[in-house]
Amino acid sequence: MKLNKILPLAAAAAVLPTLGLAQDATPGVDASSDSIFILNSLLFLVGGFLVFFMAAGFAMLEAGLVRSKNVAMQCTKNVALFSLSAIFYYLIGYNLMYPLGTWAVDGVLSGVWGVAILEAVGITRDAADDYGYASTGSDFFFQLMFCAATASIVSGTLAERIKLWPFLIFTIILTGIIYPLQASWKWGGGFLDANGFLDFAGSTVVHSVGGWAALTGALILGPRIGKFSKDGRVVPMPGSNLTLATLGTFILWLGWFGFNGGSQLAMGTVGDVTDVSRIFSNTNAAAAGGAIAALILTQVLYKKVDLTMVLNGALAGLVSITAEPLTPTLGLATIIGMIGGVIVVFAVPMLDKLKIDDVVGAIPVHLICGIWGTIAVVLSNGDATIGAQLYGIVVVGIFTVVASGVVWFILNMVMGLRVTEEEEINGLDKAELGMEAYPEFSKL
């Protein structure tokens, strides 16, 4: 078809939606407001299901990095923790996280307790909870995914030696109370937000919280049997399937576009859409920077590239850019990610020297790089101050360590956190589940 025939058709197609909006318009209401409400809600829904897919990423990453005798357990934990997060964020967490100005303790503790309530079926614009923002259902769905991701971080660190049910009880408290409470201090308009603390998509609010909870649990739980020899050497315990671990990393990389891009929280204007696209690009650049930094550094240090470090390097770059994915240039985003990749390469052996057993490297990736990413906000955002950033890091860190420590300690006293030595040696698949992910191999 010739261009002179295409242009009139395109013009007509552009005008028709506008005419439709005009026909549906309510007197005194700008019909474009409907578009803003719809597009914002759509951003949350699309971003939310991308972040949901990160649950599969965490499951595959962990399944690949644990030994074959514990793979079914990690898959079980990831399905269960996501499901429990969905239930308890609905029952307690959502209103605890978003008090909407109703505080029991001003800026600290929500005065709104109870289940999340969605808008009614088939509402009109005048019945929307917040017509100038987005539907409540889309907001709840999007925020729930962040809550569940926090619990996923803990799962990998404590793999191969923790009992299933104490872990799941901890997940309930983490997702129902610990995570939403500290998130309300920033994203719910609490005292951290009032003090100028900036965390765009959760380097501290999500990732470091998961990292602090994992670190506290690892210290109480102790290392796996045989991980550290009597003379202090680190005994390598290779994962079962690096193909799965690589797949998990790429799934997480994909999901992060929803994680960071959706956190723009608006898609109703040219500026908002441009910002979302900028966030996507910076997020990708940071991941690439982290992966390449880890690839080069492991070659230099160990004379061979370490795939597990490269995978965690990409994730480190993603965590590092999460606190501020909008304002950096592509070059700066790449550098921020590269520094995250370098951090992981040095932090993993540092934890080994401290006799802290982190099976998948979640503490370096999510905690240490979460701290780095939160500090890095000052490099590009003129509204950020190093004092406010450090204040937020310290407050959230102390709270999470104390709260998690109390919960882990009580669970350890009441139920016991760790499986028996025999069960750990035989594998948690058999001991806790009575089934195996790879039954053929055990019969050889």
Coordinates of N, CA and C in Angstrom, one line a residue, residues 94-95 97-103 110 112 129-130 139 188-189:
Y94 N -0.6 -5.8 54.0 CA -0.9 -4.6 53.1 C -1.3 -3.4 53.8
N95 N -2.2 -3.5 54.8 CA -2.7 -2.4 55.6 C -1.6 -1.9 56.6
M97 N 1.5 -1.9 55.9 CA 2.5 -1.2 55.1 C 2.0 0.1 54.6
Y98 N 0.7 0.2 54.3 CA 0.1 1.4 53.8 C -1.0 2.0 54.7
P99 N -0.6 2.7 55.7 CA -1.6 3.2 56.7 C -2.5 4.4 56.1
L100 N -2.0 4.9 55.0 CA -2.7 6.1 54.3 C -2.9 7.2 55.3
G101 N -1.9 7.5 56.1 CA -2.0 8.6 57.0 C -2.5 8.3 58.4
T102 N -3.1 7.1 58.6 CA -3.6 6.7 59.8 C -2.6 5.9 60.6
W103 N -1.9 6.6 61.6 CA -0.9 5.9 62.3 C -1.3 5.7 63.8
S110 N 1.4 1.6 61.8 CA 0.1 1.8 61.2 C -1.0 1.7 62.2
V112 N -4.0 1.1 61.0 CA -5.0 0.3 60.2 C -4.6 -1.2 60.2
D129 N -11.3 3.9 44.6 CA -10.6 4.3 45.9 C -9.7 5.5 45.7
D130 N -9.0 5.5 44.5 CA -8.1 6.6 44.2 C -8.1 6.8 42.7
D139 N -2.6 -2.3 42.7 CA -1.6 -1.9 43.6 C -1.3 -3.0 44.6
G188 N 5.3 3.8 52.9 CA 4.0 4.1 53.5 C 3.9 5.5 54.0
G189 N 5.0 6.3 53.8 CA 5.0 7.7 54.2 C 5.4 7.9 55.7

